[in-house]
PDB file of N, CA and C in Angstrom:
ATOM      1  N   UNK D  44     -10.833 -59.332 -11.363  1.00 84.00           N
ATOM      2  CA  UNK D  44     -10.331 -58.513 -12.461  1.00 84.00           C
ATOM      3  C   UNK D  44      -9.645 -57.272 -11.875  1.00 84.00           C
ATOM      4  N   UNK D  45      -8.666 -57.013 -12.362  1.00 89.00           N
ATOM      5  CA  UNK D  45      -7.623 -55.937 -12.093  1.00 89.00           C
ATOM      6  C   UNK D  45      -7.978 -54.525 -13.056  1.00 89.00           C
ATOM      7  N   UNK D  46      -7.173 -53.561 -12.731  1.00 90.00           N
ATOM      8  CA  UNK D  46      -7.220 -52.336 -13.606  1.00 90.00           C
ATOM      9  C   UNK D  46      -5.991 -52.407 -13.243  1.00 90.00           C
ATOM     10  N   UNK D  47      -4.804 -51.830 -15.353  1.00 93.00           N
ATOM     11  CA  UNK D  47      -3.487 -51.570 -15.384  1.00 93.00           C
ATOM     12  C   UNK D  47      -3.710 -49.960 -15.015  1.00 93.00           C
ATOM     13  N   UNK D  48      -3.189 -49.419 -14.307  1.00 95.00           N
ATOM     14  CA  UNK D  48      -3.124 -47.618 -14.068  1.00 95.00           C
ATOM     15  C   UNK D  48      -1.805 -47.693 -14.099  1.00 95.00           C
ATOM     16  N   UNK D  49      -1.788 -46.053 -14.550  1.00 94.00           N
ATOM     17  CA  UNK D  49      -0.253 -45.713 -14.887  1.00 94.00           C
ATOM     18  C   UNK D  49      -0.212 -44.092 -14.341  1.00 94.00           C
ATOM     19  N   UNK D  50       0.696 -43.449 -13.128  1.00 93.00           N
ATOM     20  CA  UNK D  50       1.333 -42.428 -12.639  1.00 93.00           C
ATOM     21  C   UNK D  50       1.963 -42.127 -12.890  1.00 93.00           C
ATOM     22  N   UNK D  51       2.305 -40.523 -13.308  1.00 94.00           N
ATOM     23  CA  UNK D  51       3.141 -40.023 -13.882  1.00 94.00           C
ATOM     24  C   UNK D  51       3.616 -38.281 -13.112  1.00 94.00           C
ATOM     25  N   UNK D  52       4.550 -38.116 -12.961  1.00 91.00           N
ATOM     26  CA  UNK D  52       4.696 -37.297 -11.623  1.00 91.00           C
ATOM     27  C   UNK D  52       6.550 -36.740 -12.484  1.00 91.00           C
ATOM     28  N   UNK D  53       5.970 -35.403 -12.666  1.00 89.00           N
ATOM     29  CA  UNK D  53       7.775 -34.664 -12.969  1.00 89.00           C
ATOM     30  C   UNK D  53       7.789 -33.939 -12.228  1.00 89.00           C
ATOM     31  N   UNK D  54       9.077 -34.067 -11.265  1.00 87.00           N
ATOM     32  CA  UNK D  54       9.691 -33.498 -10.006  1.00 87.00           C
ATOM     33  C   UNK D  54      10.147 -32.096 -10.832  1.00 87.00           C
ATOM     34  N   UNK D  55      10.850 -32.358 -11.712  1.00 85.00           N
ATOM     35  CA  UNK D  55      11.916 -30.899 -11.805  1.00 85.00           C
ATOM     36  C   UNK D  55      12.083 -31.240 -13.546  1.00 85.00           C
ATOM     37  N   UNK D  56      12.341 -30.062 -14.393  1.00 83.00           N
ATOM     38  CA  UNK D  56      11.990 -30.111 -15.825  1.00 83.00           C
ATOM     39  C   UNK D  56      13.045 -31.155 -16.651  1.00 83.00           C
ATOM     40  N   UNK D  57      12.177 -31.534 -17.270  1.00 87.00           N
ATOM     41  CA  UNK D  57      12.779 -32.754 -18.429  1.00 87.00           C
ATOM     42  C   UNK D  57      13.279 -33.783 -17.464  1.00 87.00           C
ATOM     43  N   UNK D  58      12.244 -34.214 -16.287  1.00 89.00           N
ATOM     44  CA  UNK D  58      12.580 -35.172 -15.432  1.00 89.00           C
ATOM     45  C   UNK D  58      11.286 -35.959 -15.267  1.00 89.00           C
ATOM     46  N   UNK D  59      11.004 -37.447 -15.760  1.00 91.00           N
ATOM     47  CA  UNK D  59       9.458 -37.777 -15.409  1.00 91.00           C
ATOM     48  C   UNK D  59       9.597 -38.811 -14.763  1.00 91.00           C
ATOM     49  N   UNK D  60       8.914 -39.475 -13.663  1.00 89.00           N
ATOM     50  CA  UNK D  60       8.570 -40.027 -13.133  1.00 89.00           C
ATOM     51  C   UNK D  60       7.526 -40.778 -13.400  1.00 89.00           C
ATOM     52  N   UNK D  61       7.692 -42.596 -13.639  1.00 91.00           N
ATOM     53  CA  UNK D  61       6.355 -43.064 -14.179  1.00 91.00           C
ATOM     54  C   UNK D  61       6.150 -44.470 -13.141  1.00 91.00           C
ATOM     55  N   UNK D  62       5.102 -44.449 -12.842  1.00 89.00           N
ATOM     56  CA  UNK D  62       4.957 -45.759 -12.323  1.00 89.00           C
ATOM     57  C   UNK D  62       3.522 -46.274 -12.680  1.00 89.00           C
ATOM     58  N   UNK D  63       3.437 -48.136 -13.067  1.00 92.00           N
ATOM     59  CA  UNK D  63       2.458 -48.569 -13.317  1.00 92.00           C
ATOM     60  C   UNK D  63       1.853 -49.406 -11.907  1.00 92.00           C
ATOM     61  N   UNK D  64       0.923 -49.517 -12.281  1.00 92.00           N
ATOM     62  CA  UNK D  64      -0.011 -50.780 -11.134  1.00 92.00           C
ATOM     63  C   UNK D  64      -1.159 -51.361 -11.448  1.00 92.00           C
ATOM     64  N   UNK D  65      -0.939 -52.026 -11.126  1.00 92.00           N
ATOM     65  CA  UNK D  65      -2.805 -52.722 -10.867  1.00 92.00           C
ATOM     66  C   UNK D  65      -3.088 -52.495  -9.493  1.00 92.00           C
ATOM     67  N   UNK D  66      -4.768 -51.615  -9.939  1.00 91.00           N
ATOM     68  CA  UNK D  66      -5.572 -51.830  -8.688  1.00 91.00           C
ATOM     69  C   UNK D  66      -6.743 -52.160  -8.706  1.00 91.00           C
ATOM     70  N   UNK D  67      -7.691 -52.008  -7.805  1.00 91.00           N
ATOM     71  CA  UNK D  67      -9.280 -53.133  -7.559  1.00 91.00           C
ATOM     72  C   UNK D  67      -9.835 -52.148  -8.291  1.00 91.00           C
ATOM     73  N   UNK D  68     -10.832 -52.768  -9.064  1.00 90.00           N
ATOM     74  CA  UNK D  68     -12.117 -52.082  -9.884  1.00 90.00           C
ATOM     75  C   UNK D  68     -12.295 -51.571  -8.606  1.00 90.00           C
ATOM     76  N   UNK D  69     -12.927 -49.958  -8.929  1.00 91.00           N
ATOM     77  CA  UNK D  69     -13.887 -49.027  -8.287  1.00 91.00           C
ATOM     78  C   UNK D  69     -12.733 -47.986  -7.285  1.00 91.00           C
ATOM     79  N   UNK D  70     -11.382 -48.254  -7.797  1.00 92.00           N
ATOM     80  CA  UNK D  70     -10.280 -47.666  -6.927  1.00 92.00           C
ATOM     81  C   UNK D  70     -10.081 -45.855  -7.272  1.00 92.00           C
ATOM     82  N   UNK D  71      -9.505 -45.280  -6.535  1.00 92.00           N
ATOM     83  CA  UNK D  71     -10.064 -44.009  -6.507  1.00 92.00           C
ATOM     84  C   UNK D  71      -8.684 -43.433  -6.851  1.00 92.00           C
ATOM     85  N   UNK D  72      -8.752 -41.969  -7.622  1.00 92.00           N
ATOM     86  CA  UNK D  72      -7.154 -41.444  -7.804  1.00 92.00           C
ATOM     87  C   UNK D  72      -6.359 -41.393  -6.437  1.00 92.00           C
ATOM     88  N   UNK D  73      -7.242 -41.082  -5.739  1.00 91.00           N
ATOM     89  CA  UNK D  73      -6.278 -40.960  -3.978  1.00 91.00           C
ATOM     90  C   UNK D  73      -5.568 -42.837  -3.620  1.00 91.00           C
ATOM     91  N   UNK D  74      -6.612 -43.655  -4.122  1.00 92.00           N
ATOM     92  CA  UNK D  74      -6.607 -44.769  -3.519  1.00 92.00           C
ATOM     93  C   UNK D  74      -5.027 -45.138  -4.206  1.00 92.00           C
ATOM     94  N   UNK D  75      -5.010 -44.804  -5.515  1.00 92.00           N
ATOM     95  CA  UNK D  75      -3.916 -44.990  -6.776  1.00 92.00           C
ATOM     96  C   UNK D  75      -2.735 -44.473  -6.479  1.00 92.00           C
ATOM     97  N   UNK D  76      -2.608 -43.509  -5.982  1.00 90.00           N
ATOM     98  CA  UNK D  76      -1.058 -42.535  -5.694  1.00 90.00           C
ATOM     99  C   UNK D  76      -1.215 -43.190  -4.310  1.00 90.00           C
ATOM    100  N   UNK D  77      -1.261 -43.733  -3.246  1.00 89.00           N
ATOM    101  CA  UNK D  77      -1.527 -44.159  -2.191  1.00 89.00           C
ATOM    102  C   UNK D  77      -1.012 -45.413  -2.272  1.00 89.00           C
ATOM    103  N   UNK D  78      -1.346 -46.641  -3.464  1.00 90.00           N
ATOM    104  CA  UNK D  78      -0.736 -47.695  -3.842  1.00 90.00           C
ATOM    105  C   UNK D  78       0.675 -47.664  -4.625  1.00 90.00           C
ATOM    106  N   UNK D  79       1.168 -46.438  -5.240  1.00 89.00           N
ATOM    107  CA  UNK D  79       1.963 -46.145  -6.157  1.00 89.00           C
ATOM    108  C   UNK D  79       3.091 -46.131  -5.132  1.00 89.00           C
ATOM    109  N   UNK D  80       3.164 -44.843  -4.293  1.00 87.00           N
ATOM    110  CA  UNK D  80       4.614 -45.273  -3.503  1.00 87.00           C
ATOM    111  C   UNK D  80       5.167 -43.826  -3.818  1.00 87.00           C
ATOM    112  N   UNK D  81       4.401 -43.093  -5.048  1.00 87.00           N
ATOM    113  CA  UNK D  81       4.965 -41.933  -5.030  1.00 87.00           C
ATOM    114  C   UNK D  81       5.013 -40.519  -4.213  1.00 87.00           C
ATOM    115  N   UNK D  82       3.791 -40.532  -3.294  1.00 86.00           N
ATOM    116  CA  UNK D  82       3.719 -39.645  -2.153  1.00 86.00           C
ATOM    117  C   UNK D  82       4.906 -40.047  -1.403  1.00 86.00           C
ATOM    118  N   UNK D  83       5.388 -41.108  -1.070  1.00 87.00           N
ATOM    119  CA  UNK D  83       6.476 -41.604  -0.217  1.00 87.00           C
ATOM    120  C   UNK D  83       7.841 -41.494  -0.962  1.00 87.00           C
ATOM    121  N   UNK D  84       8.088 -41.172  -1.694  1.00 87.00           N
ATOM    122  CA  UNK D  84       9.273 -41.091  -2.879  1.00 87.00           C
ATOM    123  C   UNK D  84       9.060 -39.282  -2.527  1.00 87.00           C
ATOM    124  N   UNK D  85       8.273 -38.835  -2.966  1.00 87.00           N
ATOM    125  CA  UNK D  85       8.263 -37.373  -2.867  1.00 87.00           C
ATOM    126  C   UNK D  85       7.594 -37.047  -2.316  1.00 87.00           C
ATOM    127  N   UNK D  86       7.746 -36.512  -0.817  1.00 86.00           N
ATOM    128  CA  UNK D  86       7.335 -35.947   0.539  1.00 86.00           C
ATOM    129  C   UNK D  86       6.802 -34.389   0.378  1.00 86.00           C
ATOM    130  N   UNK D  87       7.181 -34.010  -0.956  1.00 86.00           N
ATOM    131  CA  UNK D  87       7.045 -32.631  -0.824  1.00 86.00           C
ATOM    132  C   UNK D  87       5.562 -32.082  -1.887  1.00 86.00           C
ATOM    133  N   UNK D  88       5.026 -33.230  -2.280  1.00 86.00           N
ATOM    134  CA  UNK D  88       3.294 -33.355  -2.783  1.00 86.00           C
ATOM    135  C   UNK D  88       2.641 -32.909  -1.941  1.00 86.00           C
ATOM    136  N   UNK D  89       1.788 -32.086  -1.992  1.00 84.00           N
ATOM    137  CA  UNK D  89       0.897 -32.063  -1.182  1.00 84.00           C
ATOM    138  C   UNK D  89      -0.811 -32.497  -1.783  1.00 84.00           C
ATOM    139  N   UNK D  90      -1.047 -33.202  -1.657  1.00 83.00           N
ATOM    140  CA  UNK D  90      -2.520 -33.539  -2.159  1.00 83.00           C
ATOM    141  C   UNK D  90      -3.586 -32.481  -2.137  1.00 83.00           C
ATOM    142  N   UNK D  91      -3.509 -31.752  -1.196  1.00 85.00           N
ATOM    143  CA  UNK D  91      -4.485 -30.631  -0.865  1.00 85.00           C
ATOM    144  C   UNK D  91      -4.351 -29.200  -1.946  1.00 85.00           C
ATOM    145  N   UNK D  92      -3.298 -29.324  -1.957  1.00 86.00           N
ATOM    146  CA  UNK D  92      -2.811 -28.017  -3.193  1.00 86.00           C
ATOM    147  C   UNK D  92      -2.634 -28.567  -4.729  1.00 86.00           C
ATOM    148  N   UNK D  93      -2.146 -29.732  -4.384  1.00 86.00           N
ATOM    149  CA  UNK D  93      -1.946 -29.816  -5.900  1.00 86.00           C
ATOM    150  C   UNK D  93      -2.783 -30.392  -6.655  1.00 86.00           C
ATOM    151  N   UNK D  94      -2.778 -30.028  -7.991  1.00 91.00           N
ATOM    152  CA  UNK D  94      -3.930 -30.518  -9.068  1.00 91.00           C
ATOM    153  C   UNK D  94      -3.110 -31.878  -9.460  1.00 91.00           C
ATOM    154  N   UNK D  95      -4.218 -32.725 -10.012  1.00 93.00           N
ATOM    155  CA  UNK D  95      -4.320 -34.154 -10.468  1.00 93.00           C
ATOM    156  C   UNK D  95      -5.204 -34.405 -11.706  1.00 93.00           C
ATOM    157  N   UNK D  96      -4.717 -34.625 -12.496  1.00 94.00           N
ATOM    158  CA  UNK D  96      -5.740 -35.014 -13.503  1.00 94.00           C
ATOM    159  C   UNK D  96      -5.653 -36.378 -14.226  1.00 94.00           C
ATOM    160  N   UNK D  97      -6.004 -37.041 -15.332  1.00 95.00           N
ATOM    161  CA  UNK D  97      -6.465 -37.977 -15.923  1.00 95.00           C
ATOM    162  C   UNK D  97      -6.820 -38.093 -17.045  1.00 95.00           C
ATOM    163  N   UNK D  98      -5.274 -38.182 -18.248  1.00 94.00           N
ATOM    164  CA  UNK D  98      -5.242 -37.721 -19.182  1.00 94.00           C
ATOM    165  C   UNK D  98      -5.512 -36.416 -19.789  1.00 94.00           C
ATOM    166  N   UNK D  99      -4.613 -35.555 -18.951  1.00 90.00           N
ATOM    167  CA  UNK D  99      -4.541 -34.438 -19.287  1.00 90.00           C
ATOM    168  C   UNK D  99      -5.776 -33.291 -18.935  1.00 90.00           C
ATOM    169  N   UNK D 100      -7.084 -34.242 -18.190  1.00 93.00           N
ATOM    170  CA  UNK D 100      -8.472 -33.489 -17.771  1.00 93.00           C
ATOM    171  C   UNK D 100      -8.336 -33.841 -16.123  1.00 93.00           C
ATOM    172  N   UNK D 101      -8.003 -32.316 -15.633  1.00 94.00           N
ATOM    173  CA  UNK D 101      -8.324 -32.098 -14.184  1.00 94.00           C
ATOM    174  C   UNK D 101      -9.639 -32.990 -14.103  1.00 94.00           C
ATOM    175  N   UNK D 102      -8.774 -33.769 -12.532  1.00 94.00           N
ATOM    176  CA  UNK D 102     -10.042 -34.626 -11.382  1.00 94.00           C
ATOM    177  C   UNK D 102     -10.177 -34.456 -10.563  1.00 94.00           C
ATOM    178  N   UNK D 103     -11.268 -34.507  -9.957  1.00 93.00           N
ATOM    179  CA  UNK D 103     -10.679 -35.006  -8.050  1.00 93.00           C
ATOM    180  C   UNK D 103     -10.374 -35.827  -7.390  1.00 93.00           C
ATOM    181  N   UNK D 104      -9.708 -36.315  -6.447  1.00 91.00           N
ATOM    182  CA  UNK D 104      -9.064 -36.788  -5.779  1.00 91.00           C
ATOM    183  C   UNK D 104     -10.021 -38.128  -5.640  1.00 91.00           C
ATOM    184  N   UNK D 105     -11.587 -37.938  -5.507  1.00 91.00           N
ATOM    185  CA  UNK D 105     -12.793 -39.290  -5.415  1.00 91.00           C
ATOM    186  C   UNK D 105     -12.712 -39.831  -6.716  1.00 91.00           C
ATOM    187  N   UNK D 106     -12.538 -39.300  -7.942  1.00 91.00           N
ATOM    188  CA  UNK D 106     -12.716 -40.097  -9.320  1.00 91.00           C
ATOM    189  C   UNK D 106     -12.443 -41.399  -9.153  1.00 91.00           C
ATOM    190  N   UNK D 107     -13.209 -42.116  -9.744  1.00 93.00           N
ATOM    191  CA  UNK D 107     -13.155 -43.565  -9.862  1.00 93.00           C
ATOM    192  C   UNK D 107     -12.430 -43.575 -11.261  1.00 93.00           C
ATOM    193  N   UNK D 108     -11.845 -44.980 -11.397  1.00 92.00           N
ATOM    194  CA  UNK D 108     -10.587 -45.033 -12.413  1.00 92.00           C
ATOM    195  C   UNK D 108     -10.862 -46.384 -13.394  1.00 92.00           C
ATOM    196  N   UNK D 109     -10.634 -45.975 -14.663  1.00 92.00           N
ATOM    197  CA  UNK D 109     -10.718 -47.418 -15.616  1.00 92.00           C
ATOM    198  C   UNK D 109      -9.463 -47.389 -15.881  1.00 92.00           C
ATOM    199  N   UNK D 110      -9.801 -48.616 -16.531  1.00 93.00           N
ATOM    200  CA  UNK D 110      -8.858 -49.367 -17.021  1.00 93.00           C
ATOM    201  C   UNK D 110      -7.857 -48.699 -17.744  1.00 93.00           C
ATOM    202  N   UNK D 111      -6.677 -48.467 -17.811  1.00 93.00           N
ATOM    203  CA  UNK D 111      -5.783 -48.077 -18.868  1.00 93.00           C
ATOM    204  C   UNK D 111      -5.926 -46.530 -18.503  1.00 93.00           C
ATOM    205  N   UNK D 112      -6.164 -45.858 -17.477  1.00 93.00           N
ATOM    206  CA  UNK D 112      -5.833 -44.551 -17.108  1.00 93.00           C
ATOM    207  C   UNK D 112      -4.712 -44.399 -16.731  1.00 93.00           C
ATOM    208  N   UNK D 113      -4.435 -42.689 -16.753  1.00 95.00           N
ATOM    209  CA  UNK D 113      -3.028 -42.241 -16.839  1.00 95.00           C
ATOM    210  C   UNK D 113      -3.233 -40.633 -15.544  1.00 95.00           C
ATOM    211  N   UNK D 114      -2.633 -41.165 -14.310  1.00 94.00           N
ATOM    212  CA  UNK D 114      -2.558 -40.159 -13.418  1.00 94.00           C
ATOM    213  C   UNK D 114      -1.961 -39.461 -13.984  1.00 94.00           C
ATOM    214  N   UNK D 115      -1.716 -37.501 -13.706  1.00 94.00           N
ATOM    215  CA  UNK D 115      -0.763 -37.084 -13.959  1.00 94.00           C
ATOM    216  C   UNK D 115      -1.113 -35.914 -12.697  1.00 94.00           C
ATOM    217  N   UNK D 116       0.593 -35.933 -12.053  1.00 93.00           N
ATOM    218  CA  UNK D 116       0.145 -35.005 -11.207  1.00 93.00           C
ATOM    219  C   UNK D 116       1.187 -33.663 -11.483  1.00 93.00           C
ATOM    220  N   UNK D 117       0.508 -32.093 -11.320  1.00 90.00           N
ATOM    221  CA  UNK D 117       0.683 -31.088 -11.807  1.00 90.00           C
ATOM    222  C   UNK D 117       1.651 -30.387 -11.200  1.00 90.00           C
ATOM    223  N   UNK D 118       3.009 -30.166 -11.671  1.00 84.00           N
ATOM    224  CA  UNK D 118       3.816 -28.455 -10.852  1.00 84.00           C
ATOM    225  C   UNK D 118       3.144 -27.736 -11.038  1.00 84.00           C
ATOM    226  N   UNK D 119       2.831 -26.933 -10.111  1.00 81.00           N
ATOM    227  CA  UNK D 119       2.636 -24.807 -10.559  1.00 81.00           C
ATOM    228  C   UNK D 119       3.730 -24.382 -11.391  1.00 81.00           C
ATOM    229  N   UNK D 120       3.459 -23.855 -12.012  1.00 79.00           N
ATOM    230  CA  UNK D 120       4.615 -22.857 -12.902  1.00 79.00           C
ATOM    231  C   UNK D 120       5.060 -21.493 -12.201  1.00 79.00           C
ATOM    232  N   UNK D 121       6.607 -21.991 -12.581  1.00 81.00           N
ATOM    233  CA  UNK D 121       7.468 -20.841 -11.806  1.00 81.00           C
ATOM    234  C   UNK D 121       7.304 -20.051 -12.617  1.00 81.00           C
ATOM    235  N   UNK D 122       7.171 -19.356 -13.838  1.00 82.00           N
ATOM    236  CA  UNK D 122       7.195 -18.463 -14.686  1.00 82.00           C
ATOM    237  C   UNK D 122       5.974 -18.250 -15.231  1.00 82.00           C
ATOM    238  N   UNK D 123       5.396 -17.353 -15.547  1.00 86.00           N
ATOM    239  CA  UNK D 123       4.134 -17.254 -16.212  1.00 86.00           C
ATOM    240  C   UNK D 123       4.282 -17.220 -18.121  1.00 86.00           C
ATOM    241  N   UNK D 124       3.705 -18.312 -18.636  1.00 85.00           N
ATOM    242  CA  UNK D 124       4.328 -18.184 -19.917  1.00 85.00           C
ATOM    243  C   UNK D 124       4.251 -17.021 -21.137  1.00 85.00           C
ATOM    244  N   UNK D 125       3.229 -16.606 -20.557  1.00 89.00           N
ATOM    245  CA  UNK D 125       3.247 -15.111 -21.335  1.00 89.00           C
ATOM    246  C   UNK D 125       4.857 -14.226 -21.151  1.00 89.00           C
ATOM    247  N   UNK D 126       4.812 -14.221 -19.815  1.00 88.00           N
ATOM    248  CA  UNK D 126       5.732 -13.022 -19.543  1.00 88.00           C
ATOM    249  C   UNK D 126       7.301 -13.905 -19.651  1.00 88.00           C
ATOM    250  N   UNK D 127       7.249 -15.217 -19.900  1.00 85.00           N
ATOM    251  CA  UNK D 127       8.867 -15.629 -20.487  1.00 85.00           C
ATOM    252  C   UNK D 127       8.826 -15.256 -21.886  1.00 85.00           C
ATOM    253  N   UNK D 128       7.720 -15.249 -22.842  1.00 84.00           N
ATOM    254  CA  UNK D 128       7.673 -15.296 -24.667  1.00 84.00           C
ATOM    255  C   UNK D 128       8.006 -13.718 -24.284  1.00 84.00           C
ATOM    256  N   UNK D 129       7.585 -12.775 -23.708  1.00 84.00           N
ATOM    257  CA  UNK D 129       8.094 -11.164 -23.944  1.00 84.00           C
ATOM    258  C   UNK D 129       9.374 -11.053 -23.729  1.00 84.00           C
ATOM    259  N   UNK D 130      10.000 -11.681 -22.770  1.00 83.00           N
ATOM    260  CA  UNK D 130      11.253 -11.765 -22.039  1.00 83.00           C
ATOM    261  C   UNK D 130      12.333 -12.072 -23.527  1.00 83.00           C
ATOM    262  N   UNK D 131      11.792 -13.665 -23.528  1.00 80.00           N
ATOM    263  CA  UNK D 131      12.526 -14.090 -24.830  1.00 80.00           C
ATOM    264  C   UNK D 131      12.561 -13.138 -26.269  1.00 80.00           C
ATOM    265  N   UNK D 132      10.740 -12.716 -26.741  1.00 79.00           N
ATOM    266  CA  UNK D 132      11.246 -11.734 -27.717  1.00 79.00           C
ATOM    267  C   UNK D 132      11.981 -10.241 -27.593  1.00 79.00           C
ATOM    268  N   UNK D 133      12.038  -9.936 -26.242  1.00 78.00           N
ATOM    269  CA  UNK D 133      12.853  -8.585 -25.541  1.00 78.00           C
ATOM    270  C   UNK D 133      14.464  -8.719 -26.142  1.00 78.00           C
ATOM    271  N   UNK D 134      14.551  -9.950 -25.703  1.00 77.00           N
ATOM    272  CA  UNK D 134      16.054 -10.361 -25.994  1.00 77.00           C
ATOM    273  C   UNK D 134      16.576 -10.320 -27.468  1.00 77.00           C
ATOM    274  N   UNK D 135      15.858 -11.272 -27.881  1.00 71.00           N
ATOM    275  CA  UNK D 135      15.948 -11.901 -29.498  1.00 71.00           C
ATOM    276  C   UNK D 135      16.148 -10.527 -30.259  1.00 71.00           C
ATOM    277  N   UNK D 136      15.071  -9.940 -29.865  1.00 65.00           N
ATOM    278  CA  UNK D 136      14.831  -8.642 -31.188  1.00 65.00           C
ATOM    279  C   UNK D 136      13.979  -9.180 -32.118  1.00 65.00           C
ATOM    280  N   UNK D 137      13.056  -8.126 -32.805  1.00 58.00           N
ATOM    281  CA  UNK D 137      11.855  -8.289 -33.672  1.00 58.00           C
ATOM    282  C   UNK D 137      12.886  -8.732 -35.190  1.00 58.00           C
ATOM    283  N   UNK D 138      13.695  -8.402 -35.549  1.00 59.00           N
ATOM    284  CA  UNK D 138      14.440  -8.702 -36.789  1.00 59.00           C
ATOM    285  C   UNK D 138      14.356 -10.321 -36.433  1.00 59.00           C
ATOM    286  N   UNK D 139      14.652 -10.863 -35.688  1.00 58.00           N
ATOM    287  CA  UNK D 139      15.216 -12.440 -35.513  1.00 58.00           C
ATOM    288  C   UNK D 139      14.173 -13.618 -35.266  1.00 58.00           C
ATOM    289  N   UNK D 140      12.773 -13.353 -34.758  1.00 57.00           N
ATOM    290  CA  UNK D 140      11.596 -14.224 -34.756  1.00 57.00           C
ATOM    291  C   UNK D 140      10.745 -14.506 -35.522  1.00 57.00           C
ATOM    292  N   UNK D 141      10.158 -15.467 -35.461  1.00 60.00           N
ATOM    293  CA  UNK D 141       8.792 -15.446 -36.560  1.00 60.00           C
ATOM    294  C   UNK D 141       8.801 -15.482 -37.627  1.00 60.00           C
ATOM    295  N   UNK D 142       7.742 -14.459 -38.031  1.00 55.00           N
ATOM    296  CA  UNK D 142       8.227 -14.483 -39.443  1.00 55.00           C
ATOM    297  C   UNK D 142       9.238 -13.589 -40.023  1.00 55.00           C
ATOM    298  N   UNK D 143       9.810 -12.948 -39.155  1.00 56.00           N
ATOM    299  CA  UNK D 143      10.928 -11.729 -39.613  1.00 56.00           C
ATOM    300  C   UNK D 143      12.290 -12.315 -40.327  1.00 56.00           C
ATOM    301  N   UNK D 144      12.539 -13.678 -39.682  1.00 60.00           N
ATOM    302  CA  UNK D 144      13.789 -14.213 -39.501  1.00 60.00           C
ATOM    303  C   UNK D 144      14.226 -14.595 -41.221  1.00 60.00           C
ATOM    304  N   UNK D 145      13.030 -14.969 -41.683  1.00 60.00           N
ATOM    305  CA  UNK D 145      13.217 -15.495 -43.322  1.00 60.00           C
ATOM    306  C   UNK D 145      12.718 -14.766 -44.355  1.00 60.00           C
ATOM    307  N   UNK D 146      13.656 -13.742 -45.190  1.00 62.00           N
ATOM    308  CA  UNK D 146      13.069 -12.995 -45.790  1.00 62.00           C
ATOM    309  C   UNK D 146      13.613 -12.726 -46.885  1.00 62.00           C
ATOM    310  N   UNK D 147      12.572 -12.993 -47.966  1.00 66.00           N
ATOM    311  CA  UNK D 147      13.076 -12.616 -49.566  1.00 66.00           C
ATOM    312  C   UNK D 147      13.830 -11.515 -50.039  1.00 66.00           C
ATOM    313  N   UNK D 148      15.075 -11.746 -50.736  1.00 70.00           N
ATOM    314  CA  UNK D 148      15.576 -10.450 -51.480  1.00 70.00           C
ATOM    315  C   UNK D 148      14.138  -9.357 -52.103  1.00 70.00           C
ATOM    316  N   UNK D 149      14.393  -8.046 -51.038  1.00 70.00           N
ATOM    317  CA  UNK D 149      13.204  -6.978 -51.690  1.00 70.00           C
ATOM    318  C   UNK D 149      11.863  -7.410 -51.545  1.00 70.00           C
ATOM    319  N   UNK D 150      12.000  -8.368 -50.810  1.00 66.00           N
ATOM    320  CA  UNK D 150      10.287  -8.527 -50.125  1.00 66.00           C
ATOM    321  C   UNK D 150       9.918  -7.654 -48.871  1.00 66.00           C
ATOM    322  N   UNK D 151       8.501  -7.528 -48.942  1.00 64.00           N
ATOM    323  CA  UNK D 151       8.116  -6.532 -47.194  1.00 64.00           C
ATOM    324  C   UNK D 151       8.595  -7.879 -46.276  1.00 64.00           C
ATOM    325  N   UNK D 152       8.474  -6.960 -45.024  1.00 59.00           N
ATOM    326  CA  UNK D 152       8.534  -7.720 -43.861  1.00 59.00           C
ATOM    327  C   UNK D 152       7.523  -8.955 -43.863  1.00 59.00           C
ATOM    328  N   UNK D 153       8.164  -9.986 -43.586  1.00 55.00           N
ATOM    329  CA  UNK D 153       6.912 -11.222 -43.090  1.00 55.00           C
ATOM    330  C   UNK D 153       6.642 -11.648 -44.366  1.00 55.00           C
ATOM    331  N   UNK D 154       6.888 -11.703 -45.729  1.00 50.00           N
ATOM    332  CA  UNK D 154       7.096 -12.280 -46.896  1.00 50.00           C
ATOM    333  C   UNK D 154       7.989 -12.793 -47.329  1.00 50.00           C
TER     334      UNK D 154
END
């Protein structure tokens, strides 16, 4: 008996990378990206730094894997998302977001 696993790996934004496989019951996330081909496609992974998870819940690298799992392996973020939403509302202006943007003849703000 086989396990279908499925890798999923985005190099650079709105770019994904998916690959499926079968591997042996009791196969390990390392064992999985190791069979996948994608460490060898992209040289610039590092296993040691980067996070891996399994459906969206950080693993480690030993996790054993069922059936119908979904690698996903993690960029760091170049931007911290707090400090792009200030950036963006810096720009925009408080008149133009949220709830400011839609507003009743002679209503307060945000109504």
């Amino acid at each position: 008996m086989r396990l279908s696993v499925t890798v999923v790996y985005s190099p650079a934004p709105r770019e994904v990378r998916e690959f499926t496989l079968s591997v042996a019951p009791l196969c390990s996330v390392l064992q999985a990206l190791g069979a996948s081909g994608l460490l060898q496609s992209f040289p610039d992974i590092d296993l040691r730094t980067a996070v891996v998870g399994v459906w969206g819940r950080k693993v480690p690298l030993t996790q054993v894997l069922r059936d119908n799992d979904r690698i996903e392996i993690y960029r760091t973020l170049t931007v911290d998302p707090k400090m792009a939403r200030r950036e963006r509302f810096a720009k925009q202006g408080a008149r133009t977001t949220g709830l400011f943007i839609k507003k009743r003849p002679g209503a307060k703000a945000g109504y």
